[in-house]
Coordinates of C-alpha atoms in Angstrom, one line a residue:
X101 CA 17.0 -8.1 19.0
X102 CA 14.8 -4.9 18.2
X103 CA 11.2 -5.0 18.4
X104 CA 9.1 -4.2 15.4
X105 CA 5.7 -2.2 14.4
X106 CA 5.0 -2.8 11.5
X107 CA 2.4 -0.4 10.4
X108 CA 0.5 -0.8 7.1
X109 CA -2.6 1.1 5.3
X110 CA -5.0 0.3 2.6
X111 CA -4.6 2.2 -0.5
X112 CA -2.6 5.4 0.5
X113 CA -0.1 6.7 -1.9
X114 CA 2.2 9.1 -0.9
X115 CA 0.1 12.1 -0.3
X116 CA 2.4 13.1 2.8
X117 CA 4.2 16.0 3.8
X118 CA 7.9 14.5 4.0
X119 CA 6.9 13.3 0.2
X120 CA 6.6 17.1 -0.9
X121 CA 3.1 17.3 -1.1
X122 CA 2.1 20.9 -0.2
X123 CA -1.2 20.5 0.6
X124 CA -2.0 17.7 3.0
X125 CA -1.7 18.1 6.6
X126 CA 0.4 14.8 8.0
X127 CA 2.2 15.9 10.9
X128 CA 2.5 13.0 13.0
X129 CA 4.2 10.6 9.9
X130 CA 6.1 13.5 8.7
X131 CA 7.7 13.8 12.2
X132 CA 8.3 9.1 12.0
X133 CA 9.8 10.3 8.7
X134 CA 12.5 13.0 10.0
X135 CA 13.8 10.3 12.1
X136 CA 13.8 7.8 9.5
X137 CA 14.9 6.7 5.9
X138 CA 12.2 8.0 3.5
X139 CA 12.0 5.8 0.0
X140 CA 10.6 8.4 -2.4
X141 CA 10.1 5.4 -5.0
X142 CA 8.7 2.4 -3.7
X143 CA 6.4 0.1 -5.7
X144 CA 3.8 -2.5 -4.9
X145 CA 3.9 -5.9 -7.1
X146 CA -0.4 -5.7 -8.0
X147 CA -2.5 -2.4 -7.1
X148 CA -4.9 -4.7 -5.4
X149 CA -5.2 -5.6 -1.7
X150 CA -5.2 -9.1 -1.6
X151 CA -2.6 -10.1 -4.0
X152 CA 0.2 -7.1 -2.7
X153 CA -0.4 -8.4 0.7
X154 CA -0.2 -11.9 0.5
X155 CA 3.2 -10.7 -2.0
X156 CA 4.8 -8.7 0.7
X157 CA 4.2 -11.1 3.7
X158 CA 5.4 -14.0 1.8
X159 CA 8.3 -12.0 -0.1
X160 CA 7.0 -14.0 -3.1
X161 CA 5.9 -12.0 -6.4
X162 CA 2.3 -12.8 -7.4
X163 CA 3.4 -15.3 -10.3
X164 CA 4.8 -17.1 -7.5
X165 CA 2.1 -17.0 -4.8
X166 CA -0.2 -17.4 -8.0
X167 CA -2.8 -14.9 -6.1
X168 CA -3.8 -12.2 -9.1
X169 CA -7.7 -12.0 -7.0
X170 CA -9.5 -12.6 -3.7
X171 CA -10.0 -16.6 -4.0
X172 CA -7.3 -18.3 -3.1
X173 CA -5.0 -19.3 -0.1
X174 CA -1.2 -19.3 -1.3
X175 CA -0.4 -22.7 0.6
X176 CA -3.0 -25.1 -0.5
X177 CA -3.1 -23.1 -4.1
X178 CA 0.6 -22.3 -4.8
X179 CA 3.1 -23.2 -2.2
X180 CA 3.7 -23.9 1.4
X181 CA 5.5 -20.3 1.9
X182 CA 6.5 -19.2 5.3
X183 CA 5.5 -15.6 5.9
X184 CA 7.5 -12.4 7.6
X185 CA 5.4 -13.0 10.4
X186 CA 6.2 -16.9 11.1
X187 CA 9.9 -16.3 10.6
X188 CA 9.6 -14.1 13.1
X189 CA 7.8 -16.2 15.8
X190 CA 9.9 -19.4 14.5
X191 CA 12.4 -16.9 16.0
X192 CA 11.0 -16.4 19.7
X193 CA 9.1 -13.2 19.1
X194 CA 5.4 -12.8 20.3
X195 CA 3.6 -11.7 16.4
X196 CA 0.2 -10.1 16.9
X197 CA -2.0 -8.6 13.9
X198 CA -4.0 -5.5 14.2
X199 CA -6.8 -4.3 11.3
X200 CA -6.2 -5.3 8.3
X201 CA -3.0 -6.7 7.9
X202 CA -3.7 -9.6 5.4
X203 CA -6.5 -9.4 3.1
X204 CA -9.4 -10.9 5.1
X205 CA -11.7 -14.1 3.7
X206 CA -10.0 -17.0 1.3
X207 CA -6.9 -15.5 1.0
X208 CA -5.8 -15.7 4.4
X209 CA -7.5 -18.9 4.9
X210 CA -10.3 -16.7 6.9
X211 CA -8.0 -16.9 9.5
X212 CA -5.4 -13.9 8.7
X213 CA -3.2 -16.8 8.4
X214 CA -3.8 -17.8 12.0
X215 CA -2.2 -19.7 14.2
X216 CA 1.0 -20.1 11.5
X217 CA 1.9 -16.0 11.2
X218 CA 0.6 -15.0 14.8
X219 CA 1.1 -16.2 18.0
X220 CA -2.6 -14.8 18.8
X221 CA -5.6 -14.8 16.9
X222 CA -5.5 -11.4 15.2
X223 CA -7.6 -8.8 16.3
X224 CA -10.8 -7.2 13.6
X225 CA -12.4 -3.8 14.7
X226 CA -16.2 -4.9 15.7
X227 CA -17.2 -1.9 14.1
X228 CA -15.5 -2.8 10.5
X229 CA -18.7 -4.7 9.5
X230 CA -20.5 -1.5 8.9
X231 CA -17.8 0.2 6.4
X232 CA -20.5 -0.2 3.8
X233 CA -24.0 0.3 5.7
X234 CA -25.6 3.2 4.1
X235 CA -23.8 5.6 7.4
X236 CA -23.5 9.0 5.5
X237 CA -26.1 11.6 6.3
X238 CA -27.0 13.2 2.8
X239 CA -28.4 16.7 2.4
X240 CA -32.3 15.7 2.5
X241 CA -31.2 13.8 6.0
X242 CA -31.7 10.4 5.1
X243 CA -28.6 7.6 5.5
X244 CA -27.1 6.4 2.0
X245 CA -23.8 4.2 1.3
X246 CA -21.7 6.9 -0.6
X247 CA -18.2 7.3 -1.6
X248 CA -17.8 10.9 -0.1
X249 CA -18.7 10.3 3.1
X250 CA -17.6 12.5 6.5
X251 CA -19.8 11.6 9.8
X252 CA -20.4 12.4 13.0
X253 CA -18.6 9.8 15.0
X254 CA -21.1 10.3 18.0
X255 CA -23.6 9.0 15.6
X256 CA -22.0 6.0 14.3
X257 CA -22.7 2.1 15.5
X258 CA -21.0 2.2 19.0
X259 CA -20.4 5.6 18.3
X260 CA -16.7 5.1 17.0
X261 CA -14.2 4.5 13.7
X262 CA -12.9 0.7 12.5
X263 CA -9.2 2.6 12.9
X264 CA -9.6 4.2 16.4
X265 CA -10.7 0.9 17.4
X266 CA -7.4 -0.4 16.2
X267 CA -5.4 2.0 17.4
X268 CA -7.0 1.4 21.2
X269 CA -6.1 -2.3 20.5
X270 CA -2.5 -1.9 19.7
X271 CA -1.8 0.4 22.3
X272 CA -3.5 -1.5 24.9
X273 CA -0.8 -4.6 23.0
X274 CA 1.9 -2.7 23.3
X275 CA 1.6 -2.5 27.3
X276 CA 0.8 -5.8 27.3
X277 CA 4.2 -6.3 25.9
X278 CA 6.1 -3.8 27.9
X279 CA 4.6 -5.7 31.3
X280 CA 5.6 -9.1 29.9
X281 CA 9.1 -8.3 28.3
X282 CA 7.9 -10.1 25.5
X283 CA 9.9 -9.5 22.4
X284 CA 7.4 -8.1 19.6
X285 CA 6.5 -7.9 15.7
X286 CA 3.2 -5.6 15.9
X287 CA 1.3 -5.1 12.6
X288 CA -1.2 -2.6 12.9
X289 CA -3.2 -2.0 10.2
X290 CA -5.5 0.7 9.3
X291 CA -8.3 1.1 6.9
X292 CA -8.5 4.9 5.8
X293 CA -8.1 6.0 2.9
X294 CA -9.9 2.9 1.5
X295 CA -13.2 3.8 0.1
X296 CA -15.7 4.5 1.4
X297 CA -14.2 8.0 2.6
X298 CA -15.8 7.6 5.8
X299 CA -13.9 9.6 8.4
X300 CA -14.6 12.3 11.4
X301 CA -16.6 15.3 9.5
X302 CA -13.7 17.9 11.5
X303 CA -10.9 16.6 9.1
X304 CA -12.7 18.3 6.1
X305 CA -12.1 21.7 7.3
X306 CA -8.5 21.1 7.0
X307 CA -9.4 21.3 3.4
X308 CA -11.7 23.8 2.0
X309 CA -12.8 22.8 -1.4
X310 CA -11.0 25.8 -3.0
X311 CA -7.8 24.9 -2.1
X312 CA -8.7 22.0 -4.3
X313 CA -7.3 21.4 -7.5
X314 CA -8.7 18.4 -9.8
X315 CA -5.5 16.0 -11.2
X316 CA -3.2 17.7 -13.4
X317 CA -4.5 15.5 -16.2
X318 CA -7.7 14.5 -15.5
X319 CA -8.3 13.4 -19.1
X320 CA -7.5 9.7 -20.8
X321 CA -4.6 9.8 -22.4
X322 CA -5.0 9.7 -26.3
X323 CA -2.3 7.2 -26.4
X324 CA -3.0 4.8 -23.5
X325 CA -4.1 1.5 -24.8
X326 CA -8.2 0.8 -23.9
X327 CA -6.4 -2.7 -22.0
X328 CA -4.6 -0.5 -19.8
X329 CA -7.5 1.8 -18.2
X330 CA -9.4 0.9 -15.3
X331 CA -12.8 1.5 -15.6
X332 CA -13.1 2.5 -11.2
X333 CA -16.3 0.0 -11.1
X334 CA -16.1 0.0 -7.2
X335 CA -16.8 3.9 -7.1
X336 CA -20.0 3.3 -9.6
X337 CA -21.7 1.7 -7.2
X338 CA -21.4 4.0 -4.4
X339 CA -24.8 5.7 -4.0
X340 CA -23.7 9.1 -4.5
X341 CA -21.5 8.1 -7.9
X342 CA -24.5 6.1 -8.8
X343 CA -26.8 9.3 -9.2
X344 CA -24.3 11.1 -11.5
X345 CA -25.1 8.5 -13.9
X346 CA -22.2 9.0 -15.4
X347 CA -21.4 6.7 -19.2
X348 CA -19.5 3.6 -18.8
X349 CA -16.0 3.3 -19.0
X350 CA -14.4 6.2 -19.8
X351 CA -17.4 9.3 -18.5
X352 CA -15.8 11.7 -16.5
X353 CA -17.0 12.2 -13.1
X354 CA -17.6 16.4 -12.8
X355 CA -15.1 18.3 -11.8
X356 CA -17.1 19.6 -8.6
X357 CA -17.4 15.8 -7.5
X358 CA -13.5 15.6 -8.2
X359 CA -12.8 18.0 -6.2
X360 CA -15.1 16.5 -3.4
X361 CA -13.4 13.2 -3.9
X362 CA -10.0 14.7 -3.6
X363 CA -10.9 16.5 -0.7
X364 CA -12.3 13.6 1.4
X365 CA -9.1 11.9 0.8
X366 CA -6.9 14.0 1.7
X367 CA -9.4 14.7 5.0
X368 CA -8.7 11.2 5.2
X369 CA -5.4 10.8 5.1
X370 CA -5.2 13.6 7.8
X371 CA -7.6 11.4 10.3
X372 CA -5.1 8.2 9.4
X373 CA -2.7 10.5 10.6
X374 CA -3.8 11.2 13.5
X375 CA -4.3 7.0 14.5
X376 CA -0.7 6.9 13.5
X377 CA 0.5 9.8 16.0
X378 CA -1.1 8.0 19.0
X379 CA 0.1 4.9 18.1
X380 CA 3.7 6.0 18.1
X381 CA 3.4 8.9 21.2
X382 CA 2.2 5.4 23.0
X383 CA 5.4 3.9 22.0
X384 CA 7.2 6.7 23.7
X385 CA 5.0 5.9 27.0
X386 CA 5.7 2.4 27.3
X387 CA 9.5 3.3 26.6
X388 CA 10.0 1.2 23.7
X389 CA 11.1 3.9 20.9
X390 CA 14.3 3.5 21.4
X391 CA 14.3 -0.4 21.1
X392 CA 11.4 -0.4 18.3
X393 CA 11.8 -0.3 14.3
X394 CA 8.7 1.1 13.0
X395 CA 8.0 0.5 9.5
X396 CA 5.3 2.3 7.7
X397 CA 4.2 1.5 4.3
X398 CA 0.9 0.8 2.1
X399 CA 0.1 -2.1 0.0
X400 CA -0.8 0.6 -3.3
X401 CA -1.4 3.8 -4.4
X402 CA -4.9 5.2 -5.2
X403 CA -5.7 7.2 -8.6
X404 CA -7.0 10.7 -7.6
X405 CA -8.6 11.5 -11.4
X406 CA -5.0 11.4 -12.8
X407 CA -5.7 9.7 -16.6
X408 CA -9.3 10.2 -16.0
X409 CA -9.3 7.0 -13.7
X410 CA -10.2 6.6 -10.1
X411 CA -9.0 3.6 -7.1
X412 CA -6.2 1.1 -7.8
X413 CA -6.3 -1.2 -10.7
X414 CA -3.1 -0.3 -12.8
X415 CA -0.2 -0.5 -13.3
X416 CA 0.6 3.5 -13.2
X417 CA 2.5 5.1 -10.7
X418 CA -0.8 6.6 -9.3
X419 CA -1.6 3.2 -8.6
X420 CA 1.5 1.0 -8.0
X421 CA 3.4 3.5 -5.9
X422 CA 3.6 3.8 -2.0
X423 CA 5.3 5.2 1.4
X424 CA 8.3 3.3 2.4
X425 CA 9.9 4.4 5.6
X426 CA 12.0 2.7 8.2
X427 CA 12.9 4.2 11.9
X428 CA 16.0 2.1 13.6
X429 CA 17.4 3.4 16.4
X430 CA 20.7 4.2 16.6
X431 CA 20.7 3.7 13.1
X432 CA 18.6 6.3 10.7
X433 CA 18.6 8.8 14.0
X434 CA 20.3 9.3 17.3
X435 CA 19.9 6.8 19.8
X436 CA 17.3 7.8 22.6
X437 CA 18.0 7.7 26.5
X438 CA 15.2 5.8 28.6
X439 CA 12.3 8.3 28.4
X440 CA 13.3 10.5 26.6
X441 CA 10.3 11.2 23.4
X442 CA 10.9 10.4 19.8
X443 CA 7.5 10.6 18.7
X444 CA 5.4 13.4 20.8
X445 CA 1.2 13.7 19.2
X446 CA 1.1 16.1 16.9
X447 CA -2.2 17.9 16.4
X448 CA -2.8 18.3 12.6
X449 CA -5.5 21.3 13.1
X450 CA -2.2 23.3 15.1
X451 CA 0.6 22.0 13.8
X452 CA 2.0 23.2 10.5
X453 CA 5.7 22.0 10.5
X454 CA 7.5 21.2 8.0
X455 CA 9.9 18.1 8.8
X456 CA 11.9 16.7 6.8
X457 CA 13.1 12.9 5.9
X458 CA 16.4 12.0 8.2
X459 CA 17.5 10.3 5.2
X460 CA 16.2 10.0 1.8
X461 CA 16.9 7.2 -0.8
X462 CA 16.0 7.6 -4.4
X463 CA 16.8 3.7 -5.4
X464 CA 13.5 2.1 -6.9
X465 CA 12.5 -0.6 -4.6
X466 CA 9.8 -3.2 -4.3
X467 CA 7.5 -4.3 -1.1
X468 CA 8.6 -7.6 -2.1
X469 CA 12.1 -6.6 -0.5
X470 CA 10.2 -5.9 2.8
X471 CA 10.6 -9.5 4.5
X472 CA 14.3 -9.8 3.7
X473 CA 15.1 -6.1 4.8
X474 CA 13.1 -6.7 7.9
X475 CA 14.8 -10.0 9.2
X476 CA 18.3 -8.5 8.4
X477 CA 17.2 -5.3 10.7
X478 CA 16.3 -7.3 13.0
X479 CA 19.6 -9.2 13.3
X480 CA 17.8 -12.6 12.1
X481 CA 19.5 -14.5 9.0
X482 CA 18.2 -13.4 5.8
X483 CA 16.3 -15.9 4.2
X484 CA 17.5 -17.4 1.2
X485 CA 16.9 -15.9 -2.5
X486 CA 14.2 -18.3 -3.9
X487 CA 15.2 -20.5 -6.8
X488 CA 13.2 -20.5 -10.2
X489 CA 11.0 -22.1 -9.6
X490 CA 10.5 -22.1 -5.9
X491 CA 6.9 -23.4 -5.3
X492 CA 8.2 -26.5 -2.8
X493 CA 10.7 -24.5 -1.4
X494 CA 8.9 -23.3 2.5
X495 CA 11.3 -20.6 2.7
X496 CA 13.0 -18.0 1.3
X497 CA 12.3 -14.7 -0.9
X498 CA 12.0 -12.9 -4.5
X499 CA 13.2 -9.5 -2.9
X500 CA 16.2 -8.8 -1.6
X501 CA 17.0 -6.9 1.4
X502 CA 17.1 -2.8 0.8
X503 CA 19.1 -2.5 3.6
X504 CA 22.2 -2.0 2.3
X505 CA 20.4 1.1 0.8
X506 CA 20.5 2.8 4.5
X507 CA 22.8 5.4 6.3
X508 CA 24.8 3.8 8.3
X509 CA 25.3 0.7 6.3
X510 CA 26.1 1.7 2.9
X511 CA 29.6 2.8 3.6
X512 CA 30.0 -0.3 5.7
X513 CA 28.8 -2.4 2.7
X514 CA 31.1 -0.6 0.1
X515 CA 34.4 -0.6 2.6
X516 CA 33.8 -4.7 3.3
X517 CA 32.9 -5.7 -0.4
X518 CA 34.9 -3.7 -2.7
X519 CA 32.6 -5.7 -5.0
X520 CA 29.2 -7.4 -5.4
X521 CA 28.4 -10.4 -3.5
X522 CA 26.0 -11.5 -5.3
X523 CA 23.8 -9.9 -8.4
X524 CA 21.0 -8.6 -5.8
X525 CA 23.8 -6.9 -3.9
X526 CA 25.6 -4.2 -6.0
X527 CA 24.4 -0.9 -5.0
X528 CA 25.4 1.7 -7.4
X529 CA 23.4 -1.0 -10.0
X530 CA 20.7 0.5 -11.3
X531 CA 17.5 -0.5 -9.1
X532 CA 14.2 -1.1 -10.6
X533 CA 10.7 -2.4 -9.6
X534 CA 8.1 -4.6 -11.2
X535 CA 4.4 -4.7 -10.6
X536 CA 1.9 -6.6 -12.6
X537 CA -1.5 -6.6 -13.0
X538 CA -4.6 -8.9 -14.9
X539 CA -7.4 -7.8 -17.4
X540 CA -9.9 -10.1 -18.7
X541 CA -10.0 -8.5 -22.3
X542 CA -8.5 -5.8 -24.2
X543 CA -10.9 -2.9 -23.6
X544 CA -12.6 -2.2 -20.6
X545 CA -15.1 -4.5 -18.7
X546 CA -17.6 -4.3 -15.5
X547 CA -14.6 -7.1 -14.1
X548 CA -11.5 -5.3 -15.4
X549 CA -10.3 -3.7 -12.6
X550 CA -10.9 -7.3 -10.1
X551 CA -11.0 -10.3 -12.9
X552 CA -11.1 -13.7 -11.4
X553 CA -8.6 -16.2 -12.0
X554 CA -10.4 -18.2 -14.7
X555 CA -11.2 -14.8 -16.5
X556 CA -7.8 -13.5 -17.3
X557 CA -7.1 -13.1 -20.3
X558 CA -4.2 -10.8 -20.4
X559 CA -1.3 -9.6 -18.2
X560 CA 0.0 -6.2 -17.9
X561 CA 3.9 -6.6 -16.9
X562 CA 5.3 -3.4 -15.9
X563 CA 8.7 -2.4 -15.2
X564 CA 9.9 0.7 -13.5
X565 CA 13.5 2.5 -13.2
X566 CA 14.3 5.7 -12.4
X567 CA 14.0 7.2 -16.2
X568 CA 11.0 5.2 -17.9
X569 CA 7.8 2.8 -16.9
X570 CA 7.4 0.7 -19.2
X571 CA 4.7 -2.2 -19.8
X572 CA 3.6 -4.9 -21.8
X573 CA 0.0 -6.8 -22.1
X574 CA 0.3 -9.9 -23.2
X575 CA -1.8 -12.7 -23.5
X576 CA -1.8 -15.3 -20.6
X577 CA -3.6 -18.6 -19.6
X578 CA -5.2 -18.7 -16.0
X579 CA -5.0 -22.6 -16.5
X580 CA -1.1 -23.0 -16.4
X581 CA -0.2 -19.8 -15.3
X582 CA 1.6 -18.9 -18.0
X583 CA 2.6 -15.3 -20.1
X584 CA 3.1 -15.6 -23.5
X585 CA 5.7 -12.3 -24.4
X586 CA 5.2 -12.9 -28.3
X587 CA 1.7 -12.5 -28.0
X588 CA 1.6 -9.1 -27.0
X589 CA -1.4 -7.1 -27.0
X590 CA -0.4 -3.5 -26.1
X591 CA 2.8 -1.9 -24.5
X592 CA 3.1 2.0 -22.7
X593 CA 6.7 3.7 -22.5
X594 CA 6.8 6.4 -20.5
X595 CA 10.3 8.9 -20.3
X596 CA 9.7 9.9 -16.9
X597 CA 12.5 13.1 -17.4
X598 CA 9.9 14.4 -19.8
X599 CA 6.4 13.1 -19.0
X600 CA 6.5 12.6 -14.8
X601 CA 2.8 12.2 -15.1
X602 CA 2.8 9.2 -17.4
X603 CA 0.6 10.5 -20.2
X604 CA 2.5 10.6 -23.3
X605 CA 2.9 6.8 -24.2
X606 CA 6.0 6.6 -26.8
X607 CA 5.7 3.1 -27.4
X608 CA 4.9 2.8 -30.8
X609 CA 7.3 5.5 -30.9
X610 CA 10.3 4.0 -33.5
X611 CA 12.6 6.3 -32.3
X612 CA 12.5 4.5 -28.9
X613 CA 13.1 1.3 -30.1

């Protein structure tokens, strides 16, 4: 059995060289990528931390693990549901946590689901607890809390970063493994590009602000329905935002600040990348690339200004989609000898390659597949498909395994089946993904984007294929858990052939009846 590294970060979507994007400097993943298969459409179930998380470890949707907030723990609250992690130490591998890997507090149990998913209590930065002490030097010298925020790590508490801190712990893990032969499922996970965009001030010269563009449609769509916009609260109360004083919901931010926002993610995203290279050039050290699958992934996408709408929140692409890439050995590249290096550090300020993907899949998949796809990588049975409904049932999963969506196996699966084995299984079906995600009324409120339980109202369903997104608000009860589809509220159809940005809702459009 392979090991696995399992690497996950908060709200990155794919803003990534091996995605196409032209601008960003990611050198390090783009090089995991061209030894890997790249999933260029890959969708979270909730563009929300908690509730993705707690759906992807669980391979449960978030109907199912009844989690649409912060403020619950899915087995006193929904279910008893074994996680990716405990099926993997239930099968003799040592499972260690890194970061933020689940969503910290009630959700987890405050325990990151300790001792059931991990073999060791999981690991938190010691520096985490000061992500939103007022740390960024404004121009008059004095500290504040802001969004935009690039420092001088010298000057920071213990004079370091939340993710190096991680990084140093999983590598020192990872020789800790190597000396003890220990089979492993790693999951490191990293912080950046969360807000606030606090990160080493060097990054930003990768990106001078005119280079910057603002969103190609930085404006709310005339025909988006007010349930469906996310009003970006969190940003508001970031000291910097806060003294734009800009009109609640819908006030745009300027477009200088936009361009500073976009700026200091992207910086971002280029310091994440750099966590990631040392992470994997210390795989190479220890000699375990070659007997490793690395996964790397997010648990959402982030709005950049598309829409006129900032953070998570919805259920747009923006928002819903992420990375999704899986290195196996011997199976998306070449097997390695002993020693030799797969993943050598790749300095972002030298290095302008351009790699690309080993292999690229365009099926639209769901992080809810990622348990199933994992344990039948990994040579353990695949858990069962959940039956409806599947709240007693301890284990088994609403995604199926993507696997058959790789290289190597896809002319193995069409040369054994020469059919479907079972409805999941057929793979020139056509794929599709569904996300949801809550509001507590129909227009805009200081709780839309994170509505407690008891305040929901409404849910958006949203289904995507390769040609359209398309979604549905309709009314639900927080009481019983239940949808009611002929109540609906609003609904967005989006040809994707004709409006990739999502900004032309055709919904009330007869002609697409």
């Amino acid at each position: 059995g392979m090991n696995v590294l399992f690497i996950v970060v908060d709200d990155l979507r794919p803003v990534l060289g091996c995605y196409g994007d032209k601008l960003v400097k990611s050198p390090n993943i783009d090089q995991l990528a061209s030894q890997s298969i790249v999933f260029s459409n890959a969708y979270a179930q909730q563009a929300v931390c908690a509730p993705s998380r707690v759906s992807f470890l669980t391979g449960r949707r978030p109907d199912t693990t009844r989690l649409y907030d912060f403020y619950s723990y899915w087995r006193v609250h929904a279910g008893n549901y074994s996680t990716m992690p405990q099926y993997f130490k239930e099968n003799g591998y040592t499972t260690l946590s890194v970061g933020k890997v689940f969503h910290p507090g009630v959700s987890s149990n405050y325990s990151d689901d300790y001792p059931y998913s991990w073999s060791v209590p999981p690991f938190h930065p010691s520096t985490e607890k000061y992500e939103n002490y007022k740390t960024c030097r404004g121009k008059d010298g004095k500290l504040y809390a802001n969004l935009v925020c690039p420092v001088d790590v010298t000057e920071m508490p213990s004079g370091t970063l939340p993710d190096i801190q991680s990084t140093e712990e999983a590598i020192r893990l990872l020789n800790v493994m190597k000396t003890k032969k220990q089979k492993f499922f790693l999951a490191v996970g990293y912080h950046k590009p969360h807000i606030p965009l606090r990160y080493p001030q060097e990054f930003q010269k990768l990106y001078p602000l005119e280079n910057i563009t603002l969103a190609p449609d930085p404006w709310v769509p005339e025909k988006l329905p007010s349930v469906a916009y996310n009003p970006w609260t969190d940003l508001r109360q970031r000291d910097d935002v806060k003294a734009l004083n800009v009109s609640f919901p819908y006030g745009p931010l300027p477009d200088d600040f936009q361009r500073q926002i976009r700026q200091s993610y992207y910086a971002a995203v280029s310091y994440l990348d750099t966590q990631v290279g040392l992470l994997l050039n210390a795989l190479d050290d220890v000699g375990l690339s070659n007997s490793t699958i690395v996964v790397f992934t997010a648990d959402h996408g982030w709005s950049l200004g598309e829409h006129g709408e900032w953070a998570k929140y919805s259920n747009f692409d923006v928002a819903t989609r992420v990375p999704l890439m899986f290195y196996v050995p011997g199976m998306t590249s070449p097997s390695v000898n002993q020693g030799e290096r797969v993943f050598p550090y790749l300095d972002p300020f030298s290095h302008d390659l351009s790699l690309v993907p080993q292999g690229r899949s365009n099926k639209v998949v769901e992080l809810v597949s990622l348990f199933s796809t994992l344990a039948e990588l990994a040579g353990l049975q695949v858990p069962p498909v959940c039956p409806e409904p599947s709240f007693h049932v301890a284990l088994c999963t609403e995604g199926s395994s993507i696997a058959q969506y790789f290289p190597a196996s896809e002319k193995e699966v069409e040369k054994e089946k020469g059919g479907c084995d079972s409805p999941y299984r057929c793979s020139n079906e056509e794929s599709f993904a569904f996300s949801q995600y809550p509001r507590p009324a129909d227009t805009p409120q200081w709780n839309s984007d994170k509505p407690r339980l008891k305040d929901i109202r409404i849910m958006g369903y949203s289904m995507r294929t390769i040609d359209y997104r398309y979604t549905l608000w309709v009314q639900f009860n927080p009481n019983n858990f239940s949808a009611d589809f002929e109540n609906v509220h609003a609904g967005e159809l989006y040809v994707m052939k004709t409006d990739p940005n999502q900004d032309d809702n055709v919904y009330n459009n007869m002609s697409h009846g």
